[in-house]
Short mmCIF file of C-alpha atoms (C1' of nucleotides) in Angstrom, two decimals:
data_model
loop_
_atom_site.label_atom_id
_atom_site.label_comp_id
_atom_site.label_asym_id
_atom_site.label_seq_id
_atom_site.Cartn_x
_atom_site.Cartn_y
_atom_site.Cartn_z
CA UNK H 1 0.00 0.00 0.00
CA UNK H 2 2.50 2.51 -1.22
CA UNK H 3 1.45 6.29 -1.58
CA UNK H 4 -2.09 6.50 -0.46
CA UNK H 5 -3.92 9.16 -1.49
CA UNK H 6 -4.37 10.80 1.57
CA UNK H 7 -1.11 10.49 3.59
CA UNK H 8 -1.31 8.48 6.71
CA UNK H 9 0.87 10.21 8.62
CA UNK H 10 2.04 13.71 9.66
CA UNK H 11 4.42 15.01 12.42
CA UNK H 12 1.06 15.60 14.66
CA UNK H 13 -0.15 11.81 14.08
CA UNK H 14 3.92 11.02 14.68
CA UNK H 15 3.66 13.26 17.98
CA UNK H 16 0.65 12.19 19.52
CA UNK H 17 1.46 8.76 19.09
CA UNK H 18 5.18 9.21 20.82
CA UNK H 19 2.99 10.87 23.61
CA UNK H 20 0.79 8.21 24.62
CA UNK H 21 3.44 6.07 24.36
CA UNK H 22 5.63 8.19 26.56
CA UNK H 23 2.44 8.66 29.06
CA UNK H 24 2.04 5.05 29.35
CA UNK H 25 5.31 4.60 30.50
CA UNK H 26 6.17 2.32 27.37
CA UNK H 27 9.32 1.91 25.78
CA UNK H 28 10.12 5.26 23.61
CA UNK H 29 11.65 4.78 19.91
CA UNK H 30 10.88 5.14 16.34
CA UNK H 31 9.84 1.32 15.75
CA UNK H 32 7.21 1.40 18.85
CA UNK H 33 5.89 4.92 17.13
CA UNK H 34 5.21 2.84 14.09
CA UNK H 35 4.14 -0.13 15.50
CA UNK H 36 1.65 2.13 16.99
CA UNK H 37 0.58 3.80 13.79
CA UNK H 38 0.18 0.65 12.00
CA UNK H 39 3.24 1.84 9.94
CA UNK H 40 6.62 0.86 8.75
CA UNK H 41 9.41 2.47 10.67
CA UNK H 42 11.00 3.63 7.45
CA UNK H 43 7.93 5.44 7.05
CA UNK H 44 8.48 8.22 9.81
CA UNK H 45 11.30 9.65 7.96
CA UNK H 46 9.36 11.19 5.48
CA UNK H 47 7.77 13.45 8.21
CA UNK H 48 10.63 13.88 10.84
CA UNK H 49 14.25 13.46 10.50
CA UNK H 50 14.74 11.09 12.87
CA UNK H 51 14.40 10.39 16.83
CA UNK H 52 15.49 13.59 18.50
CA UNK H 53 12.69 15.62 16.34
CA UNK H 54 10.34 13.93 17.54
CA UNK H 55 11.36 14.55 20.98
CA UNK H 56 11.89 17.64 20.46
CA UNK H 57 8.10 17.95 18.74
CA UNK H 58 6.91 16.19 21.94
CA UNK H 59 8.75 19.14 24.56
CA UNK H 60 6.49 21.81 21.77
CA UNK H 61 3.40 20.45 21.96
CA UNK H 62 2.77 20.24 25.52
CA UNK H 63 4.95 23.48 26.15
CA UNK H 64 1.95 24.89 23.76
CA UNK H 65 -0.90 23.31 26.52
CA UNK H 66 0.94 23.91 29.76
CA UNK H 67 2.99 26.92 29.31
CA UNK H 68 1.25 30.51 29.42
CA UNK H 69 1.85 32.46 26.23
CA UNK H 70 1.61 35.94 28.71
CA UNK H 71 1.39 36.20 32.44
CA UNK H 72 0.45 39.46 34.21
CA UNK H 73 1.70 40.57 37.33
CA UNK H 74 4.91 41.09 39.00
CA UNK H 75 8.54 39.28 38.35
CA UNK H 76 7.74 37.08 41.40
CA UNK H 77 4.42 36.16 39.87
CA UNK H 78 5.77 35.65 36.54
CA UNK H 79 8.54 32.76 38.32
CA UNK H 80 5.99 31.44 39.89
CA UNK H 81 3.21 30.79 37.57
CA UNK H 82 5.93 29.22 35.28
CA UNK H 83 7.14 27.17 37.63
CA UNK H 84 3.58 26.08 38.64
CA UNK H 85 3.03 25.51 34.50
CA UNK H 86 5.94 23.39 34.61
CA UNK H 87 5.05 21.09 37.78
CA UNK H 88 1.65 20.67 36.46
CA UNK H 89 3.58 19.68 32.84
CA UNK H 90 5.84 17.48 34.53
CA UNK H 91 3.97 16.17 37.17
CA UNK H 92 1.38 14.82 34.22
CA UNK H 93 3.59 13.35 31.65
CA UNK H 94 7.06 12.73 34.10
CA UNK H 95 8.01 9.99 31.80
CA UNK H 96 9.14 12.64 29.21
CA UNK H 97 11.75 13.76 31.44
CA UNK H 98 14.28 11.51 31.15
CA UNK H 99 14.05 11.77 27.08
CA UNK H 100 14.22 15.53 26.95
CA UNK H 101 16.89 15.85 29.84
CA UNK H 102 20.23 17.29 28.19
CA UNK H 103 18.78 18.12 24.62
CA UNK H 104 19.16 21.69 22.92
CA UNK H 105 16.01 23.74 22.83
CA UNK H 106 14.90 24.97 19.73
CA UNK H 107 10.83 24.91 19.87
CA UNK H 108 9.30 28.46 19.47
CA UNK H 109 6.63 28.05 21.98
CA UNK H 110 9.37 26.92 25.29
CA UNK H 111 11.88 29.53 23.70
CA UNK H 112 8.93 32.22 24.12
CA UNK H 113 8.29 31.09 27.36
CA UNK H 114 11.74 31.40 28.53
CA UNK H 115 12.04 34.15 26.45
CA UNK H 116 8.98 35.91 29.16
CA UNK H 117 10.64 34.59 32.09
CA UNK H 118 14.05 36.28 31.29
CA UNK H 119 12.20 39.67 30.11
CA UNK H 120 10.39 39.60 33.39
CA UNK H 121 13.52 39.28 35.46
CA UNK H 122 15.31 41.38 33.20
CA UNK H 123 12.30 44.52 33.67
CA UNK H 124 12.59 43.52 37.60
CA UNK H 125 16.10 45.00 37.87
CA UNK H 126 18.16 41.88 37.98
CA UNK H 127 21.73 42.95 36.21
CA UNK H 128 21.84 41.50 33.03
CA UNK H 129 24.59 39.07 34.04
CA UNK H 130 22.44 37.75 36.37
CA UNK H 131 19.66 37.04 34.79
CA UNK H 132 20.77 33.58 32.33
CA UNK H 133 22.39 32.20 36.08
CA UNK H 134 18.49 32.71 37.27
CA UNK H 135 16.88 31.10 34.57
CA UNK H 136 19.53 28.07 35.00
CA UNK H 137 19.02 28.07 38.66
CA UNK H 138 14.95 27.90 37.78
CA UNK H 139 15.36 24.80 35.49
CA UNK H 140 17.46 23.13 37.71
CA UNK H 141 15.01 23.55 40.27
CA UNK H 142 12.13 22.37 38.08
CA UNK H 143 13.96 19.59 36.23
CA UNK H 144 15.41 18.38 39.48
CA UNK H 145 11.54 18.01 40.98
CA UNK H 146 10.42 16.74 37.99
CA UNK H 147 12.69 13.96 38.14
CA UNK H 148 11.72 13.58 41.54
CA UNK H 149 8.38 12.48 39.97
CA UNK H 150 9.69 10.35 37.63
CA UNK H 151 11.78 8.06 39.82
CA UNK H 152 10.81 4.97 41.19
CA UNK H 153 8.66 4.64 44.51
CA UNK H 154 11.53 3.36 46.14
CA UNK H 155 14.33 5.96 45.34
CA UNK H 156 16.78 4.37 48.25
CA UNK H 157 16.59 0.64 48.94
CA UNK H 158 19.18 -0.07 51.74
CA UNK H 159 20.80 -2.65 52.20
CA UNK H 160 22.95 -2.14 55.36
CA UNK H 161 21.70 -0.68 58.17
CA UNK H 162 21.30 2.83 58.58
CA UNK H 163 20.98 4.98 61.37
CA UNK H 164 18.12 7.33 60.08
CA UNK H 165 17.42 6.79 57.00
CA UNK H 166 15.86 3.50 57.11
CA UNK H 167 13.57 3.89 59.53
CA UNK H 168 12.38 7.33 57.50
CA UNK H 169 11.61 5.49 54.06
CA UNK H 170 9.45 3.14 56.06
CA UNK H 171 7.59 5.65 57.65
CA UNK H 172 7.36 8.74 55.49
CA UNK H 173 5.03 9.25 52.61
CA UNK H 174 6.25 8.49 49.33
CA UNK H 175 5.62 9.46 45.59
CA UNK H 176 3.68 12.17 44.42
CA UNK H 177 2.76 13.39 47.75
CA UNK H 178 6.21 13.74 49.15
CA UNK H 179 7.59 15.35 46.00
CA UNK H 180 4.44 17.79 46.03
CA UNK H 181 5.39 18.95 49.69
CA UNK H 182 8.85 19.09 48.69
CA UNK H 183 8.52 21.21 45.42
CA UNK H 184 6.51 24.00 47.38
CA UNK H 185 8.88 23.98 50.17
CA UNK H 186 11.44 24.20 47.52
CA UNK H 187 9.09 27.05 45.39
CA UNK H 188 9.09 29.40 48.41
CA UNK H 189 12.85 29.09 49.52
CA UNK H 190 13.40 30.01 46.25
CA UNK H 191 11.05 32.97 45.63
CA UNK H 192 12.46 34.63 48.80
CA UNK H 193 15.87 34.16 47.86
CA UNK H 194 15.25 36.00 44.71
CA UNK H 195 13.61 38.86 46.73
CA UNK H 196 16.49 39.11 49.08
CA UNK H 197 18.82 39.07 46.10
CA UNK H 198 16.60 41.51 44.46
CA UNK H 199 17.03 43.89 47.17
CA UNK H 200 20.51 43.71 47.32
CA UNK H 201 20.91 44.28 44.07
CA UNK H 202 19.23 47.58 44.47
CA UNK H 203 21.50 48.61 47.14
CA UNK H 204 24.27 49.22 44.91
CA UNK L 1 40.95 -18.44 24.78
CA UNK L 2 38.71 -20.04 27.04
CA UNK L 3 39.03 -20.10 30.94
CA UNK L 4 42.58 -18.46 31.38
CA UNK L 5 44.40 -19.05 34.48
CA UNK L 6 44.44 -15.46 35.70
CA UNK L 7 41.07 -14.23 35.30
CA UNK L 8 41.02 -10.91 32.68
CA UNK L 9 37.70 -9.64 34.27
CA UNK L 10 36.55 -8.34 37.55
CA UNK L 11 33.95 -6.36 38.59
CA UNK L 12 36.66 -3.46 38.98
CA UNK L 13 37.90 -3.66 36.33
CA UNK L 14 34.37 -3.35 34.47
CA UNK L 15 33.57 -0.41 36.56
CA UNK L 16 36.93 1.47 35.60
CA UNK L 17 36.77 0.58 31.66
CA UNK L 18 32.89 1.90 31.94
CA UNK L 19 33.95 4.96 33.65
CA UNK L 20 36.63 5.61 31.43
CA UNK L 21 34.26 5.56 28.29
CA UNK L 22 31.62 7.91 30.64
CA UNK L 23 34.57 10.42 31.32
CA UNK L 24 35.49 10.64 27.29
CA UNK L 25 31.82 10.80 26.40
CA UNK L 26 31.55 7.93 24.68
CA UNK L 27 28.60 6.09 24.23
CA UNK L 28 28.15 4.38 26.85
CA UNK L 29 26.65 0.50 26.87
CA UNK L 30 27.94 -3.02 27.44
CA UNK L 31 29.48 -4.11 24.10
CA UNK L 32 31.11 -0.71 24.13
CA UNK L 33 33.24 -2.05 27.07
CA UNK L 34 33.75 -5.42 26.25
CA UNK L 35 35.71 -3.55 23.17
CA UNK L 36 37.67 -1.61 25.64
CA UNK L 37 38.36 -4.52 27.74
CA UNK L 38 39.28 -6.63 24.70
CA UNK L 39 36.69 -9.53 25.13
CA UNK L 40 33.12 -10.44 24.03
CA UNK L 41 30.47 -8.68 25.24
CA UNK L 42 29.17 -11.89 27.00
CA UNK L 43 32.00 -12.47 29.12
CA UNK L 44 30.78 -9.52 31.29
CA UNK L 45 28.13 -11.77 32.47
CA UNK L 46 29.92 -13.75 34.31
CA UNK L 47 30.59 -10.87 36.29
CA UNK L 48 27.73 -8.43 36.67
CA UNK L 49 24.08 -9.42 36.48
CA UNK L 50 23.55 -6.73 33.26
CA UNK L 51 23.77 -2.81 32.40
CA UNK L 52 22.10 -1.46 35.11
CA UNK L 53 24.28 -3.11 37.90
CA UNK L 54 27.22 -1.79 36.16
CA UNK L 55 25.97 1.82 36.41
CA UNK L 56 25.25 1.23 39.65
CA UNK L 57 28.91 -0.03 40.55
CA UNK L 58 30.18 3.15 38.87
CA UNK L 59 27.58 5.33 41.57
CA UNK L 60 29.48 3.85 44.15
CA UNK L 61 32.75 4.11 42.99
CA UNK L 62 32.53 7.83 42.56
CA UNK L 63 30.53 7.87 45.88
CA UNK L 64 33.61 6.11 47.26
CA UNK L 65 36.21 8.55 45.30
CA UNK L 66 34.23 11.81 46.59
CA UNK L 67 31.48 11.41 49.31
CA UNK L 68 32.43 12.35 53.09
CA UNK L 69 31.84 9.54 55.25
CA UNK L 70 31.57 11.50 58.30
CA UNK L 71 31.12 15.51 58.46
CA UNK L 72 32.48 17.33 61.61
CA UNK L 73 30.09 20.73 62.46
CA UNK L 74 26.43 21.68 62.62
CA UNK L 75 23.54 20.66 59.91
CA UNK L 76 23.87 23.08 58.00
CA UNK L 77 27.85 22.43 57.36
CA UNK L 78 26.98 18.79 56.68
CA UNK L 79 24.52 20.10 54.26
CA UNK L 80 27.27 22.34 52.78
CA UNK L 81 30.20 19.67 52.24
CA UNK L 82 27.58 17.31 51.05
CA UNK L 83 26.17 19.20 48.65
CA UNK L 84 29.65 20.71 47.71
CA UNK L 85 31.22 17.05 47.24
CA UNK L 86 28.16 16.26 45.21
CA UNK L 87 28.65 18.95 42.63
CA UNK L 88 32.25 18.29 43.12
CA UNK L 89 31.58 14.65 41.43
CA UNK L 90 28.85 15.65 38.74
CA UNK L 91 31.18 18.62 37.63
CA UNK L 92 34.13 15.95 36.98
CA UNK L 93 31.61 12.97 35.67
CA UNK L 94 29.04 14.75 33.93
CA UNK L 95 28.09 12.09 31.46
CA UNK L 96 27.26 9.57 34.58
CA UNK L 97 23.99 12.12 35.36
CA UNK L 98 21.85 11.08 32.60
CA UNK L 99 22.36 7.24 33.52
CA UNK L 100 22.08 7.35 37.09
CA UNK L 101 18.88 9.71 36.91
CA UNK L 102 15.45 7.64 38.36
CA UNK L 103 16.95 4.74 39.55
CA UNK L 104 17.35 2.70 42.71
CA UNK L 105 19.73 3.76 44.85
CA UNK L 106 21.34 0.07 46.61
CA UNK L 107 25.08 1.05 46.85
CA UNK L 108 26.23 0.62 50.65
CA UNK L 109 28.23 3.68 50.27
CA UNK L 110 25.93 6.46 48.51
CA UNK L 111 23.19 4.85 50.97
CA UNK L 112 25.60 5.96 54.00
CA UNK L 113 25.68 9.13 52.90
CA UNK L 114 22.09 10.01 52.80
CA UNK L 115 21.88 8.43 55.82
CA UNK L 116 24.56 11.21 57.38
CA UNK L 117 22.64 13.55 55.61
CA UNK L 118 19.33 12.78 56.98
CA UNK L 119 20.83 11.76 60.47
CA UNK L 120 21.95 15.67 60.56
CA UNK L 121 18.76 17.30 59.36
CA UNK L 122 17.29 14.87 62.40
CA UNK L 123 19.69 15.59 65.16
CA UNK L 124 19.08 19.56 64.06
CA UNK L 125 15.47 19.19 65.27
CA UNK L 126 14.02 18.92 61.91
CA UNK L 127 10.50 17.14 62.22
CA UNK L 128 10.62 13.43 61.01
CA UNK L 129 8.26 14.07 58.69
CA UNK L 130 9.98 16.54 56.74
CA UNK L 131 13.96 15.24 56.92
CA UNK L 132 13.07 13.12 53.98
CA UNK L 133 11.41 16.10 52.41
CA UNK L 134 14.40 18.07 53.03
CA UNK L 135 16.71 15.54 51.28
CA UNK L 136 14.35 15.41 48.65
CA UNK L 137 14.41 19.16 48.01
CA UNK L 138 18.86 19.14 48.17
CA UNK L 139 18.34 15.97 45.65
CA UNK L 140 16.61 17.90 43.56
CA UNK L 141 19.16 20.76 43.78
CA UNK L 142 22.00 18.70 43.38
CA UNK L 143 20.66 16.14 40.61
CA UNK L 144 18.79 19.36 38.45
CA UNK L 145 22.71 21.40 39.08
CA UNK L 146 24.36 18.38 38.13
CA UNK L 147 22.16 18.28 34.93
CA UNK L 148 22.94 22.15 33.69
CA UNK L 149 26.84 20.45 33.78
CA UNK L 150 25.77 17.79 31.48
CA UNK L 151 24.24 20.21 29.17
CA UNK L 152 25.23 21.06 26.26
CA UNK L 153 26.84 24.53 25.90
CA UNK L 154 23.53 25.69 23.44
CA UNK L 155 20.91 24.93 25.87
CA UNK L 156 18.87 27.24 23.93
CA UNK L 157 18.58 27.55 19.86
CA UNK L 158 16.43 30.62 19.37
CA UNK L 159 15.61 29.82 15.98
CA UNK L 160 12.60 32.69 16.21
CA UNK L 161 12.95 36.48 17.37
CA UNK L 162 12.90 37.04 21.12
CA UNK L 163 12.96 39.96 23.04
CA UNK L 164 15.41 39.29 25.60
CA UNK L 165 16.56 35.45 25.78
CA UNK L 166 18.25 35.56 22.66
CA UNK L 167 20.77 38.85 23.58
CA UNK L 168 21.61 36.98 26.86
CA UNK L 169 22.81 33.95 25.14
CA UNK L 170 24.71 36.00 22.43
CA UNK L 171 26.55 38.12 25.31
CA UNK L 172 26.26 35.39 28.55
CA UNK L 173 29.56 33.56 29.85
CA UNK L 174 28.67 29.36 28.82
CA UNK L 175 29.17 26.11 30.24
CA UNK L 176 30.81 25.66 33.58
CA UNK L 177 31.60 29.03 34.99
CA UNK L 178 28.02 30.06 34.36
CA UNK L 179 26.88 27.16 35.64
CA UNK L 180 29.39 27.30 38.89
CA UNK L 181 27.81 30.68 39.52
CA UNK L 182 24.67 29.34 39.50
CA UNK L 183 25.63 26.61 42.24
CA UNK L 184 26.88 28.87 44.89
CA UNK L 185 23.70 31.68 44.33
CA UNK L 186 21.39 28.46 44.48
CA UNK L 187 22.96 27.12 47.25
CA UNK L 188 23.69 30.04 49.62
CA UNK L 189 19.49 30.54 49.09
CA UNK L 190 18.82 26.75 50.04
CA UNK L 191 20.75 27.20 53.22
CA UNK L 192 19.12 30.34 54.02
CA UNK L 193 15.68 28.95 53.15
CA UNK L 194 16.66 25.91 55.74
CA UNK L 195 17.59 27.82 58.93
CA UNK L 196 14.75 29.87 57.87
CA UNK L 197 12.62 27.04 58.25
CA UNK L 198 13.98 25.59 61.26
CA UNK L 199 13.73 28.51 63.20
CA UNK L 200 9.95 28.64 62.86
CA UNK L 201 9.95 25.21 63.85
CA UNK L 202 11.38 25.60 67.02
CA UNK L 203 8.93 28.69 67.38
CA UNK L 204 6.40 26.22 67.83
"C1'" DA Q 1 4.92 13.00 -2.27
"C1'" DC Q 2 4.60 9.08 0.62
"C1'" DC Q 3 4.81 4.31 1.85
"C1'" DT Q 4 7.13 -0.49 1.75
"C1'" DG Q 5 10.74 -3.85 2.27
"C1'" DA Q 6 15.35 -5.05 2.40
"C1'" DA Q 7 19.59 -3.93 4.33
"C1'" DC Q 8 23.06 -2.14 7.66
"C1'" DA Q 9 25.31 -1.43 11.79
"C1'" DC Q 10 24.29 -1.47 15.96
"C1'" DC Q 11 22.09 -2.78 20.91
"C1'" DG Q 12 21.54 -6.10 25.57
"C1'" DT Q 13 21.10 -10.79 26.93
"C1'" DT Q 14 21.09 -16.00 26.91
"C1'" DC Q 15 23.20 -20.23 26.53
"C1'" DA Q 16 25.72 -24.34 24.99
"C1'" DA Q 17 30.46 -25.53 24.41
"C1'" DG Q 18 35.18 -25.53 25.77
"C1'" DT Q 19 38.99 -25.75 29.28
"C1'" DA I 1 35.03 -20.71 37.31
"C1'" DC I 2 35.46 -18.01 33.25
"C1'" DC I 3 35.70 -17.07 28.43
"C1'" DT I 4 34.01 -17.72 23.42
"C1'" DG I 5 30.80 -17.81 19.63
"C1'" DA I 6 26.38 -18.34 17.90
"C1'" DA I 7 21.85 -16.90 18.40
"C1'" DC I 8 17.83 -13.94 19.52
"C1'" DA I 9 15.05 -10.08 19.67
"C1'" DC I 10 15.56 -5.80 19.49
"C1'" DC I 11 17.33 -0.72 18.10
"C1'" DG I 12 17.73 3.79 14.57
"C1'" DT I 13 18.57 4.93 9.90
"C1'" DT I 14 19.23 4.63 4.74
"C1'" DC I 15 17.73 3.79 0.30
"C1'" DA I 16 15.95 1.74 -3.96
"C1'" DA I 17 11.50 0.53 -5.68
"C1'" DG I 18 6.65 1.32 -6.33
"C1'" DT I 19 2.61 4.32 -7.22
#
DNA sequence: ACCTGAACACCGTTCAAGT
DNA sequence: ACCTGAACACCGTTCAAGT
């Protein structure tokens, strides 16, 4: 069935699939994406050039559903809600993590969002200098508690005894609720060291 | 060459010849260091169980190589040299991040050192229910800092116009001294967030 | 323009055979 | 006990052939 008249595929039909793949926690690669589609693996190529685009297609389309276009309100406001956007991104599809982890950033819609994030700071006051090391120190914060979501249930399995540790991973609570309390712990230690950093900065 | 008297493996010597390819950024898998080693790829089971026990070996060895087993001085310096001897070991390994990211830690050693970590936070008069929290959150930190090292120097590609995003990158320092700055601002704000917190606990 | 099928150079893992 | 070599079921990618 070579050349149908209307195509099967497209690099939407090629995303989606990767996503639900990716959201059911399958293995992610081209020949699962086809296997899906009820397509030859060869087939993909005529729509993407090969695995990293469609990763990279993946990161843009849910960047376009979680992450606000525009976000009024102060600098502080404008870190949070994108941190918030990125939790609730994360938090939903955490198996994408691990695939996007490391890779050069090219979609429009997370540039733009970035892009807003380092405007805001920028319009706040924050030296110029400073303001790429805050964006890093943001995504390391939110890619670090992302992958917090994405690891196992059992993140330390001892083996020896331990003095406090073991008798914590019995007790505490685990998985999404843990990570939850930790990420707004984390969110507000972070806000107010920005303000206090802020307000140094405007001492000079 | 079947059998030799002197056996040419070891789980050492697995670890080190994996290493060494992680260090040079090589791909990193099992056949790639039977080549290194000089024998089939098979031979490695007689030693290790698969892959993923030889990434784990190479977590301890570098949790051997640069993890404090015992830190003199209040929480907040074990916190410090912890999370100092952490980034110490991602900023000279940066390839092992990406394979040691969501999985199981077992390795006596690594184990031992979460446990000083969270015996600190406990002795300090953190609640029980948030120590794990805590190590969590400097996890998070440490992992997501860790990450920005194994990035590569174009985290971003603005391929479209942006206002301000794409002047910082033109004119920003790259790579590790941005990323060292990053480190200390992030981590002078943990601590402060930390004895922050613990002071309104022991308000109540 | 878009799909197939064969081919290529890889993976990680298992297992019988050899000493 | 420890290594080899063949085998298996996978990868991602290329490319000629077909319409």
């Amino acid at each position: 069935m070579p050349r149908p008249r209307t195509p099967l595929l497209s690099t939407e039909r090629i995303a989606e699939a990767a996503m639900e793949l990716v959201d059911e926690g399958e293995p992610f690669g081209v020949n699962a994406i086809a296997r899906r589609l009820g397509v030859t693996p060869s087939s993909l190529y005529n729509h993407v050039a090969g695995r990293d685009e469609i990763v990279e297609l993946m990161r843009g389309r849910l960047g376009e559903q979680y992450l606000p276009p525009a976000i009024e309100g102060t600098w502080d406001v404008v870190v949070e809600e994108m941190l918030r956007a990125e939790r609730r991104m994360y938090a939903e599809h955490p198996f994408l993590i691990p695939l996007i982890v490391g890779k050069t950033i090219t979609d429009p819609t997370v540039i733009a969002s970035y892009d807003l994030l380092a405007t805001a700071l920028s319009g706040a006051g924050f030296p110029d200098d400073d303001v790429l090391e805050i964006v890093a120190i943001l995504d390391a914060f939110s890619i670090g508690f992302g992958l917090d979501l994405a690891s196992p249930d059992e993140i330390w399995r001892p083996e020896t005894p331990t003095t406090t540790l073991g008798r914590l991973v019995e007790s505490s609570p685990r998985g999404a609720p843990r990570s939850d309390r930790a990420f707004e712990a984390g969110l507000e230690m972070l806000l107010d060291g920005l303000r206090l950093r802020l307000a140094r900065t405007e001492l000079d």
